[in-house]
Short mmCIF file of C-alpha atoms and ligand atoms in Angstrom, two decimals:
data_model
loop_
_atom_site.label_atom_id
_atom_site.label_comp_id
_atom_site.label_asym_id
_atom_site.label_seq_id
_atom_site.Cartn_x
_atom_site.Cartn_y
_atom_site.Cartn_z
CA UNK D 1 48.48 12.27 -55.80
CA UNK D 2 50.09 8.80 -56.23
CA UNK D 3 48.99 5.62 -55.46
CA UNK D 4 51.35 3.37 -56.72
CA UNK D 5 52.05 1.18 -52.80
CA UNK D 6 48.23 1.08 -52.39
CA UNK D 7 48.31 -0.22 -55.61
CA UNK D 8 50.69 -2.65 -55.00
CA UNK D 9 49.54 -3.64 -51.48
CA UNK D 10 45.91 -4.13 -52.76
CA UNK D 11 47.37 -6.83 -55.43
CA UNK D 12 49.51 -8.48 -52.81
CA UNK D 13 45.99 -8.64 -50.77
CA UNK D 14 43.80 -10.07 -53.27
CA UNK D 15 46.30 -13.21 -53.55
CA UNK D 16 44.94 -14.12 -50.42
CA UNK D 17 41.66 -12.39 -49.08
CA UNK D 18 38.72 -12.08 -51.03
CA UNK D 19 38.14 -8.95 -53.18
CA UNK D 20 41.56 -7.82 -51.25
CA UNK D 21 38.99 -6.31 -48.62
CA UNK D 22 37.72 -7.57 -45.19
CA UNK D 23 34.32 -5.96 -45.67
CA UNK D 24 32.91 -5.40 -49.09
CA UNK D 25 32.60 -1.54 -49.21
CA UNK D 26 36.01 -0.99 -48.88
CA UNK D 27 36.76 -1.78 -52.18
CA UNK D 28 36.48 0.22 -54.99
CA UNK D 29 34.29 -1.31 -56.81
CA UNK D 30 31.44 0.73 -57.40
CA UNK D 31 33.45 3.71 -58.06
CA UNK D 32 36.83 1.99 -60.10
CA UNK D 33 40.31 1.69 -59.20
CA UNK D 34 41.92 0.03 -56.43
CA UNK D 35 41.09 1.06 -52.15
CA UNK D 36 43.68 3.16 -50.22
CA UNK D 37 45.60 1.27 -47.94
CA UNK D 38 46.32 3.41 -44.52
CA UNK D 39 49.35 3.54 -42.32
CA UNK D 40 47.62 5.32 -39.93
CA UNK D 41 45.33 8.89 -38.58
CA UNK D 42 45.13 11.16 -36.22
CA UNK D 43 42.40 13.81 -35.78
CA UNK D 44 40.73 14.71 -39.07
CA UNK D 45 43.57 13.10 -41.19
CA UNK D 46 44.41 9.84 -43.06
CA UNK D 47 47.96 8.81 -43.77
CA UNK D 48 48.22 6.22 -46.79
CA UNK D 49 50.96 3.87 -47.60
CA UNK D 50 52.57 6.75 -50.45
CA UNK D 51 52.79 9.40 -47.63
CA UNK D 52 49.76 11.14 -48.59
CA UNK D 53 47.15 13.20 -46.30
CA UNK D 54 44.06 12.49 -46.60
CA UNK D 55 41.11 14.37 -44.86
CA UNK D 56 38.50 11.71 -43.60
CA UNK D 57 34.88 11.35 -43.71
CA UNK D 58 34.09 8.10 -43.66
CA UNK D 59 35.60 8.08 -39.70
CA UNK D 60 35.79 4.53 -40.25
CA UNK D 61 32.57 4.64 -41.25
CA UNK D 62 31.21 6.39 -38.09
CA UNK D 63 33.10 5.87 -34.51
CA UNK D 64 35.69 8.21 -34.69
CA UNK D 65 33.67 11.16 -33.83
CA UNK D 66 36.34 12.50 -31.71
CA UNK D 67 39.20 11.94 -34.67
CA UNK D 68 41.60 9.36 -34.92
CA UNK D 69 43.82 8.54 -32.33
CA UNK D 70 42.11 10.26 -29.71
CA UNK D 71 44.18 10.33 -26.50
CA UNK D 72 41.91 9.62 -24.02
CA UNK D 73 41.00 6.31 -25.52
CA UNK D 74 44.08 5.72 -27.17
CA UNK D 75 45.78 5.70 -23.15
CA UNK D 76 42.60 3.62 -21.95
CA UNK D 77 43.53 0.61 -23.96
CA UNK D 78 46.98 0.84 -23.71
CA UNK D 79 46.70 0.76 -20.19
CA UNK D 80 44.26 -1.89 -20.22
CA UNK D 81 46.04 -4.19 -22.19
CA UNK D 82 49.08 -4.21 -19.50
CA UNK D 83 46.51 -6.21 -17.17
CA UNK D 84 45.45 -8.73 -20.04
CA UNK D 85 43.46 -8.53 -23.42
CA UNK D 86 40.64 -11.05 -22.25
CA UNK D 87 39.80 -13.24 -19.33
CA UNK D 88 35.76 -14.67 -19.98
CA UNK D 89 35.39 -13.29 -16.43
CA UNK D 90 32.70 -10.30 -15.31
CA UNK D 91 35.02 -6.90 -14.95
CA UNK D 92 34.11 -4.07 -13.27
CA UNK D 93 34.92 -1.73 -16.69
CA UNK D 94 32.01 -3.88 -17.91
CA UNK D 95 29.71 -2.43 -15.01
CA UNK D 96 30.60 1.15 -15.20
CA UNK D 97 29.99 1.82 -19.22
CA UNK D 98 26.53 -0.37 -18.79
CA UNK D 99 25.80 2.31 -15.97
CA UNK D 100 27.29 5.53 -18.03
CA UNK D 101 25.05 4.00 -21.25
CA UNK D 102 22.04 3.45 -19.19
CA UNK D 103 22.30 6.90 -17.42
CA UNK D 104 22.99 8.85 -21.36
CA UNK D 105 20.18 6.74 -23.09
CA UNK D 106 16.76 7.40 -22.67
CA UNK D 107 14.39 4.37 -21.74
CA UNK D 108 16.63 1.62 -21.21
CA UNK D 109 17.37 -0.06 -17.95
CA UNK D 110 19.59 -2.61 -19.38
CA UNK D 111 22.71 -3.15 -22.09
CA UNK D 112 24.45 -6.13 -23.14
CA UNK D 113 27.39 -5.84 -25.25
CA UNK D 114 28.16 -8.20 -28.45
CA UNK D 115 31.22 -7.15 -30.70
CA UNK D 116 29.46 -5.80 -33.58
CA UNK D 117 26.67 -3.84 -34.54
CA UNK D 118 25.14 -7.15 -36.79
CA UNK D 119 25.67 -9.26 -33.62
CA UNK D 120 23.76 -6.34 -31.80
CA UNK D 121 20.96 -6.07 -33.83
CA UNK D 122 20.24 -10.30 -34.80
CA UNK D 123 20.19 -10.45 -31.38
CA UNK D 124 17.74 -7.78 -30.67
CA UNK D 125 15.51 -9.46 -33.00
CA UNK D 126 16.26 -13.44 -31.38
CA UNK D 127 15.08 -11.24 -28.27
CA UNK D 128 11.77 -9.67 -29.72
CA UNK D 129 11.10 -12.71 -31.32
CA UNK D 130 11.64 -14.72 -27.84
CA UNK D 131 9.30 -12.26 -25.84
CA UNK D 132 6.88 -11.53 -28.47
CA UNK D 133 6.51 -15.48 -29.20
CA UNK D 134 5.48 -14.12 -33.20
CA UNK D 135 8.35 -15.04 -35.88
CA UNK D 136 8.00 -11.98 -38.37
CA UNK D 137 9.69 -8.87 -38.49
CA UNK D 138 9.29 -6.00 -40.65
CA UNK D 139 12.76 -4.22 -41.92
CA UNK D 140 12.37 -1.33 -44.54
CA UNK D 141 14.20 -1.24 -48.35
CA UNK D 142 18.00 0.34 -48.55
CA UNK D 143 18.52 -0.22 -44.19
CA UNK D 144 21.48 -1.68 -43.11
CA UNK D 145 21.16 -4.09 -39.99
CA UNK D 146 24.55 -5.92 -40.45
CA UNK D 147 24.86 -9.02 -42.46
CA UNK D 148 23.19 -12.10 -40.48
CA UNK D 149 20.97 -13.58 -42.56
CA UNK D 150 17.19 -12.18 -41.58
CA UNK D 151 18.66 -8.54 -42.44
CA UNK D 152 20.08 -9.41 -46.02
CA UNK D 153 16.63 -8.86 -47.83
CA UNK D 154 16.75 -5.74 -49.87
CA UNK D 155 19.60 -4.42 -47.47
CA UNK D 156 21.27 -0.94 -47.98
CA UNK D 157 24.99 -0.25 -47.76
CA UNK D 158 27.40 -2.31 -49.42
CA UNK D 159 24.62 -4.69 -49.89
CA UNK D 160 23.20 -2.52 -52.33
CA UNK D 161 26.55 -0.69 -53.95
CA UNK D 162 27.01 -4.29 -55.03
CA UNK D 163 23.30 -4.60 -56.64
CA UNK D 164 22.87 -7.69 -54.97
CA UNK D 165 20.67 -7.13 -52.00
CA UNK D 166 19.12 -10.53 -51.61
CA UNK D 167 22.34 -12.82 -50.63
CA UNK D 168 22.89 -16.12 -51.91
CA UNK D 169 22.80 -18.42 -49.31
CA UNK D 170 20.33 -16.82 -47.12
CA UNK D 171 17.77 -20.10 -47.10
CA UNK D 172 13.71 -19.13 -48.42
CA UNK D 173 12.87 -19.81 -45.08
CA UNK D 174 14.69 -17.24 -43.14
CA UNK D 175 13.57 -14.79 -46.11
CA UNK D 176 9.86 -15.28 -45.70
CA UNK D 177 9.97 -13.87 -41.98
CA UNK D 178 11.29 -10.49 -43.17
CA UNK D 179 8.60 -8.31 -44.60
CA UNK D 180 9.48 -5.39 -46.16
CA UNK D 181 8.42 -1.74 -45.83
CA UNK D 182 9.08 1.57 -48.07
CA UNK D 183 11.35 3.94 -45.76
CA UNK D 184 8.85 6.64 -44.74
CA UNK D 185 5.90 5.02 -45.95
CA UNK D 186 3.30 4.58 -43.04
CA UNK D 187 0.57 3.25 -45.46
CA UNK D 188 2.47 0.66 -46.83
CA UNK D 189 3.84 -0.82 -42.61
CA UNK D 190 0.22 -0.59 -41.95
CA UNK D 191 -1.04 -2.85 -44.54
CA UNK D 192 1.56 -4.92 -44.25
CA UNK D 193 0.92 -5.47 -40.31
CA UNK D 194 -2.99 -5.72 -41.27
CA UNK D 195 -2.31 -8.58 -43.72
CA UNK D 196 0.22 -10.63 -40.91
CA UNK D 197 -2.20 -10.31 -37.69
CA UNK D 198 -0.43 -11.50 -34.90
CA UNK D 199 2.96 -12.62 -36.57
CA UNK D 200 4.79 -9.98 -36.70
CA UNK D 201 7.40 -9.79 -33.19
CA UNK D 202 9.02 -6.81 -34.27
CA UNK D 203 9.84 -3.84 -36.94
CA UNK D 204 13.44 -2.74 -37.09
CA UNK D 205 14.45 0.72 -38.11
CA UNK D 206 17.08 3.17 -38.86
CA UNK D 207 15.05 6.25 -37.22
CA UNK D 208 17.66 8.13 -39.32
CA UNK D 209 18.47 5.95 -42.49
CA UNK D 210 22.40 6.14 -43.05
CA UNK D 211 23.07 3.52 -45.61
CA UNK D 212 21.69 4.43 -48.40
CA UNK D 213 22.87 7.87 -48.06
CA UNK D 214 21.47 10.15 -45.08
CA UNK D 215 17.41 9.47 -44.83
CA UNK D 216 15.97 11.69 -42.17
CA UNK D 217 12.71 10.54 -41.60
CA UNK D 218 9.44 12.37 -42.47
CA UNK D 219 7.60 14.29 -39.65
CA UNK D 220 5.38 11.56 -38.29
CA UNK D 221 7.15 8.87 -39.74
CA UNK D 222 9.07 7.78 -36.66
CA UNK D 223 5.52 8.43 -33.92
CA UNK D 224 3.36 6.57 -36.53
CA UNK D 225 5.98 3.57 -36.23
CA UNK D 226 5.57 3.97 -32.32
CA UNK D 227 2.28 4.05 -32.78
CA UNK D 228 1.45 0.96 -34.91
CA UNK D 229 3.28 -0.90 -32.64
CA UNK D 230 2.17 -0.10 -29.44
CA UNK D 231 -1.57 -0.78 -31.19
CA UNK D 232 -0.52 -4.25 -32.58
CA UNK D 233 1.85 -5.86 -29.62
CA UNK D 234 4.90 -4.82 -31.59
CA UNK D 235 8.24 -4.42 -30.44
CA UNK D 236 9.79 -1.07 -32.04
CA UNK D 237 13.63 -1.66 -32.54
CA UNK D 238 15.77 1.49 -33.45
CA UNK D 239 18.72 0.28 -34.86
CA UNK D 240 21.05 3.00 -33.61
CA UNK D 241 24.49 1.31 -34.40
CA UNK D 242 25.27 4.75 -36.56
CA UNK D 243 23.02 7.63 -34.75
CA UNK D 244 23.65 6.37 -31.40
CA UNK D 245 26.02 8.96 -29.24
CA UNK D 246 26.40 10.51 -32.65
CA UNK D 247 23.26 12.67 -33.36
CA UNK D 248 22.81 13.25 -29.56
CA UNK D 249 24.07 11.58 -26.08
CA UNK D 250 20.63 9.68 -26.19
CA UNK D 251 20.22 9.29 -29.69
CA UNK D 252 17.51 9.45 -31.94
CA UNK D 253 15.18 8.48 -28.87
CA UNK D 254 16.44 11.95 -27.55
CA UNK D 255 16.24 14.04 -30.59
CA UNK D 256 12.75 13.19 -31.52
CA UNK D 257 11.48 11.90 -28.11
CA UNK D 258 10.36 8.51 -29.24
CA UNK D 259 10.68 5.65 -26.99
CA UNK D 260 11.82 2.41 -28.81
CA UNK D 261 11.27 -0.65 -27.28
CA UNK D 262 14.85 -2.04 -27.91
CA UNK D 263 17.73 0.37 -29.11
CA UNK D 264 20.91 -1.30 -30.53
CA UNK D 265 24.41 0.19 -30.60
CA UNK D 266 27.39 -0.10 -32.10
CA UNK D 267 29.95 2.27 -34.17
CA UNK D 268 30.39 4.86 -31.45
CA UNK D 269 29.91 3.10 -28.75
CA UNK D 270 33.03 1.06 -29.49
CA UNK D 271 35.30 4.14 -29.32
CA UNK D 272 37.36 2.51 -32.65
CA UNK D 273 37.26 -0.77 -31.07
CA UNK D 274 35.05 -4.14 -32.30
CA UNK D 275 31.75 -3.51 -29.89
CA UNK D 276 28.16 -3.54 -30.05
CA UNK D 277 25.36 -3.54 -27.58
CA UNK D 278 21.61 -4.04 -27.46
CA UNK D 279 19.58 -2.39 -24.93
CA UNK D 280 15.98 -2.30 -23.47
CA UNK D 281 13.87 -1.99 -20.23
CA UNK D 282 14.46 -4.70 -17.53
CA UNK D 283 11.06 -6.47 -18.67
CA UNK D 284 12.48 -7.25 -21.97
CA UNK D 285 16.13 -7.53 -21.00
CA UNK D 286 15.40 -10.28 -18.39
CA UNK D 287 14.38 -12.53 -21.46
CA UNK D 288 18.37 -13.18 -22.21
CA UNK D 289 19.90 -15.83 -20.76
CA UNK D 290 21.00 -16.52 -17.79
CA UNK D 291 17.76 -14.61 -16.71
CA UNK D 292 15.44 -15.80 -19.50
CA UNK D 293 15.00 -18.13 -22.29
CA UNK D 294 16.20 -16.77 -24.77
CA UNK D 295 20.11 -17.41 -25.87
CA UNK D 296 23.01 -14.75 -26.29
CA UNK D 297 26.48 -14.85 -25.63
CA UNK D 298 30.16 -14.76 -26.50
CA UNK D 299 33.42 -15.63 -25.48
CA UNK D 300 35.15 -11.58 -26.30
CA UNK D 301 31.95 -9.72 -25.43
CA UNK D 302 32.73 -7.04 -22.71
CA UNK D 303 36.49 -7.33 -23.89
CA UNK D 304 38.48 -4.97 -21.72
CA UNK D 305 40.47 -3.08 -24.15
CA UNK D 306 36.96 -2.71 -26.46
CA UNK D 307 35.25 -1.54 -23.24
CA UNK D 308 38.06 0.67 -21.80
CA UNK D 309 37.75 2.17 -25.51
CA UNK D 310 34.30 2.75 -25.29
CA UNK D 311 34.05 3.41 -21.31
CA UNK D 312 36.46 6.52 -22.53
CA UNK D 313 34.78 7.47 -25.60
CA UNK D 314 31.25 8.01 -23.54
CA UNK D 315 32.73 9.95 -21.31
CA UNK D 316 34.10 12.49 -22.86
CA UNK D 317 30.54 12.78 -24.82
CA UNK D 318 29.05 12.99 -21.48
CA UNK D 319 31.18 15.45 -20.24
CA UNK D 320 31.18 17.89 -23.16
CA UNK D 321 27.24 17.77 -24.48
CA UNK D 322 28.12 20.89 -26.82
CA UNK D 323 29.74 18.62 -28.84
CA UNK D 324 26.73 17.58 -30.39
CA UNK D 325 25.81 20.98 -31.36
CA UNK D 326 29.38 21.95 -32.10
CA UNK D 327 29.32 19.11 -35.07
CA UNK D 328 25.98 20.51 -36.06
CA UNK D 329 26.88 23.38 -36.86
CA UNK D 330 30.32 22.19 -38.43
CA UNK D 331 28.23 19.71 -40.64
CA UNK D 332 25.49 22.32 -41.56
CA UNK D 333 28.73 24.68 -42.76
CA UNK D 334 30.09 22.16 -45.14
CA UNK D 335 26.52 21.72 -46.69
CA UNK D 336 25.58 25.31 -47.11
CA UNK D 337 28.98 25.31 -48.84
CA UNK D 338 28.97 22.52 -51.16
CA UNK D 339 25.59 23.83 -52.10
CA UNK D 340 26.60 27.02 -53.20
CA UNK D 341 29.45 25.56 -55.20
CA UNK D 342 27.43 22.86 -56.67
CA UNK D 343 24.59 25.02 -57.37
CA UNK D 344 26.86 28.02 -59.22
CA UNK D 345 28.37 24.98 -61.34
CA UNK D 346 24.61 23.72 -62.55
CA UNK D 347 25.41 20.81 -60.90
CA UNK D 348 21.77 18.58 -60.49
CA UNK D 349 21.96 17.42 -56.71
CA UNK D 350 20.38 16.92 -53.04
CA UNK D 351 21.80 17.23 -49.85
CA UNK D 352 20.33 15.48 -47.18
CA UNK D 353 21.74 16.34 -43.68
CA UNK D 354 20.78 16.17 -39.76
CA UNK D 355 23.33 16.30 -36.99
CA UNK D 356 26.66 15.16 -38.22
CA UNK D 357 25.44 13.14 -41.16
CA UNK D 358 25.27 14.27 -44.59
CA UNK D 359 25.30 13.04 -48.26
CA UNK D 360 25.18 13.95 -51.70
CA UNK D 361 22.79 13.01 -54.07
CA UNK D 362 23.49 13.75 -57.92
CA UNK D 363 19.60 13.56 -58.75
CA UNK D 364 17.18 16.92 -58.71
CA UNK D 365 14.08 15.30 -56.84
CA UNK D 366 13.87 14.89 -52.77
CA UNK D 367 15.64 11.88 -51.72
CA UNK D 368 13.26 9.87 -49.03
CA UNK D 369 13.82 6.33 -49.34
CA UNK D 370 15.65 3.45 -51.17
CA UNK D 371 13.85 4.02 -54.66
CA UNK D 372 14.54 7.93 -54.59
CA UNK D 373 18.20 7.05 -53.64
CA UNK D 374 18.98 4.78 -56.16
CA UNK D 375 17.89 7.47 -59.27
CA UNK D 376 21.14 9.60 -58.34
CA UNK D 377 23.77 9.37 -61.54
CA UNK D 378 26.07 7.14 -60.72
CA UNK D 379 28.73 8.28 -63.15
CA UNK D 380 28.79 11.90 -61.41
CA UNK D 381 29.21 10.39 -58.61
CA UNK D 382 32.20 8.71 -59.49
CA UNK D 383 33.65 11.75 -60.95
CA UNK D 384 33.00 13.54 -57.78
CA UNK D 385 34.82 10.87 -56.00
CA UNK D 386 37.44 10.61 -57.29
CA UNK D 387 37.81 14.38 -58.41
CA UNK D 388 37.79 15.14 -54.35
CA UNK D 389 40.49 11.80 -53.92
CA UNK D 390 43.03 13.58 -56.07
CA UNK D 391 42.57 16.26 -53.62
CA UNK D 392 43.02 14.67 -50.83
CA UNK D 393 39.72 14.13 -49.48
CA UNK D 394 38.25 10.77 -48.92
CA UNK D 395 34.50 10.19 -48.70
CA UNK D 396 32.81 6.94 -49.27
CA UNK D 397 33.70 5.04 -52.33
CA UNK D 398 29.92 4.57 -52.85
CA UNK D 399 26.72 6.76 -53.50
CA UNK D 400 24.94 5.12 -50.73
CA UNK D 401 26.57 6.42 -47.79
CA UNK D 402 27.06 8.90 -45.34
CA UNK D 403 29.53 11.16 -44.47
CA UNK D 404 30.58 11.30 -40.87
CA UNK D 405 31.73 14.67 -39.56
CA UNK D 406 34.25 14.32 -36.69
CA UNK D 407 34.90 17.27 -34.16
CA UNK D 408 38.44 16.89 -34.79
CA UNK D 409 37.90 18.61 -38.40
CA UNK D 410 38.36 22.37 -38.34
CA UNK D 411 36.98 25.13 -40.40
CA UNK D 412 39.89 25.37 -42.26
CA UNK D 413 39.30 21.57 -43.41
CA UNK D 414 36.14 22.67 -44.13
CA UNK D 415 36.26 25.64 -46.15
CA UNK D 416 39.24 23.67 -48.40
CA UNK D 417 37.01 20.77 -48.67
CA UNK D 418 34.27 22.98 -49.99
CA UNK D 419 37.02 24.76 -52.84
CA UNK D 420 37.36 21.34 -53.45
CA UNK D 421 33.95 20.46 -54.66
CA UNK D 422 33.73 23.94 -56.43
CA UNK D 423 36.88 22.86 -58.86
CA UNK D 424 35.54 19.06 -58.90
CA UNK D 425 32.33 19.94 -60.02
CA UNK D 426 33.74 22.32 -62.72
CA UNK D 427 34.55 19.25 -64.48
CA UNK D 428 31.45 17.26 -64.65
C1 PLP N 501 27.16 -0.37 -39.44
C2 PLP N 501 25.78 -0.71 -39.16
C3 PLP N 501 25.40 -1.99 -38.72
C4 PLP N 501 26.37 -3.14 -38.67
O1 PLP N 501 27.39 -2.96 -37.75
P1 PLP N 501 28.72 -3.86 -37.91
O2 PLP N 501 29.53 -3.45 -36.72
O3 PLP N 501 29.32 -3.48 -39.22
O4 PLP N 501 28.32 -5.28 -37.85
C5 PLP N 501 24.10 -2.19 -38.35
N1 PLP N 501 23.19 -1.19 -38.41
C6 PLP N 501 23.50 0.04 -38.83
C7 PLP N 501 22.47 1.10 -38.86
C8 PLP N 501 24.80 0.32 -39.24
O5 PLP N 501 25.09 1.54 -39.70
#
């Protein structure tokens, strides 16, 4: 396959934006070469700029779990945006995907929408911080909260594919309030609580790490957390921006039955569109402004088309629960293959996988946090990448993320995906 537009488009963009990119993991740089510029998807497929067909799993990086282009909220927005893209008024779209959220989610009485899963999850942790009346929070090694600056401390994602994970320009004094835990390492939260008595508000987690590859978490990991916090006058924040709507209609909350005491949202939720949401019981909720004290707001939040996206995205997850199983058993197919291929090739690796999110690992020993994550060899990985690019398969142009599996992707995807790997990883 040829790349030459991308090629040329990508020089044309780095004239005049940054790294050519928007977001920092959409460049190449961890894996070399120059990022695929798209014309445009539907279902399982990428189009790029040179005509070629891609099949996705990055799902821009998680809300197309339907496929691209999916009709449904593809004729939501464009009917919405016949009646006007944004007014700063209350809607009544706004009202009826709170209510269909409320109604999938476990344990939340109220939702607020932002328009991104960072703007979701700083203000989750304004909010614990507000009701708690403590300053600290505790966020664990290689998760990914979105980039505001109380998140950026040893941060997964493309904060780590970059090896920079504490940001410049993130002042000492935000820094200090973020404590950091070891992903699955109950020991090491409970000393650190024991050693901050009463000044810690909160402790924000991925219940199923997805930035630095896929981390489930350890039997008794997640009810420990719970736990701990309910003992101390912690708040327990899942940060569900990528599991949320994805692993089950409820989430993680649902799969494990855990109660969190604030659940953020984004990815999903957003149907494809720019949306995130933060959600809680009314107790905690009726902190925010114009309620409560504490401040959150924003002049596109609730947008119409981003809510007519999402108001059509949840309900056809509502109506058709099998999904959730269907992609289950999709995802665990595409494992079981690529480990048979991998493993008949004496290729060293780990799979991790739950639900519809799964990554490779090109290191023998279990991967269960940031430190186990970063031993996998980088230069297979790259090989592997972009071995699978040449044919036609995109995954994530780093080794610390997850692949999304979309119901639009059939078997046949699958199965060619998987001969894929087998003549990739002949090569290593
Ligand atoms: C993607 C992600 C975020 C950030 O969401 P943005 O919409 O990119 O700001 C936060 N938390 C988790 C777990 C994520 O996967």
């Amino acid at each position: 396959m040829l790349y030459t537009r991308s090629s040329q488009l990508f020089a044309e963009a780095e004239k005049v934006i940054p790294g050519g990119v928007n977001s920092p993991v959409r460049a190449f740089r961890a894996v070399g070469g120059t990022p695929i510029f798209v014309k445009s998807a539907k279902g399982a497929y990428l189009y790029d700029e040179d005509g070629n067909r891609l099949i996705d799993y990055i799902n821009s990086w998680g809300p197309m779990i339907l496929g691209h282009a999916y009709e449904p909220v593809v004729q939501a927005v464009i009917e919405k945006a016949k009646l006007g893209t944004s007014f700063g008024m209350p809607t009544e779209l706004e009202t009826q995907i709170a209510a269909l959220a409320v109604s999938m989610v476990p344990n939340i009485d109220k939702i607020r929408f932002v328009n991104s899963g960072t703007e979701a999850c700083m203000s989750a942790v304004r909010l614990a911080r507000g009701f708690t009346n403590k300053d600290k929070i505790i966020k664990f090694a290689g998760c990914y909260h979105g980039h505001s600056d109380s998140f950026l401390i040893q941060a997964g994602s493309g904060a780590i594919t970059f090896g920079s994970p504490n940001s410049p320009g993130v002042t000492a004094g935000t820094a200090k309030d973020t404590l950091l835990a070891k992903y699955n390492d109950l020991e090491n939260v409970a000393e650190l609580i024991d050693a901050n008595k009463n000044e810690i508000a909160a402790i924000i987690v991925e219940p199923v790490a997805g930035n630095m590859g896929c981390i489930p978490p350890n039997s008794g990991f997640l009810e420990g957390l719970r736990q701990l916090c309910t003992d101390n006058g912690i708040l327990l924040i899942f940060d569900e921006v990528m599991t949320g709507f994805r692993l089950a209609a409820g989430g993680v909350q649902e799969l494990f039955n855990i109660n969190a005491d604030i659940v953020c949202f984004g990815k999903v939720i957003g149907g494809g569109l720019p949306v995130g949401a933060f959600a809680a019981r009314s107790e905690i909720m009726n902190y925010l402004a114009p309620l409560g004290p504490v401040y959150q707001a924003g002049t596109l939040s609730g947008n119409p088309l981003a809510m007519a996206a999402g108001l059509a995205m949840l309900k056809a997850l509502d109506a058709d629960r099998a999904i959730f199983q269907r992609l289950e058993e999709k995802t665990a197919y595409l494992a079981a293959g690529m480990e048979k291929v991998l493993k008949a090739n004496n290729v060293v690796f780990t799979i991790n996988r739950i639900g519809s999110m799964v990554s490779v690992h090109f290191d023998a020993d279990p991967v269960v946090d940031f430190q186990t994550a970063a031993k996998g060899d980088n230069e297979t990985f790259k090989k592997f990448f972009h071995g699978l690019l040449q044919e036609g398969i995109y995954i994530a142009p780093s080794a610390y993320e997850t692949w999304f599996i979309t119901d639009a992707l059939s078997y046949e995807d699958l199965d060619f995906t998987i001969q894929a790997v087998d003549k990739v990883s002949k090569t290593f």
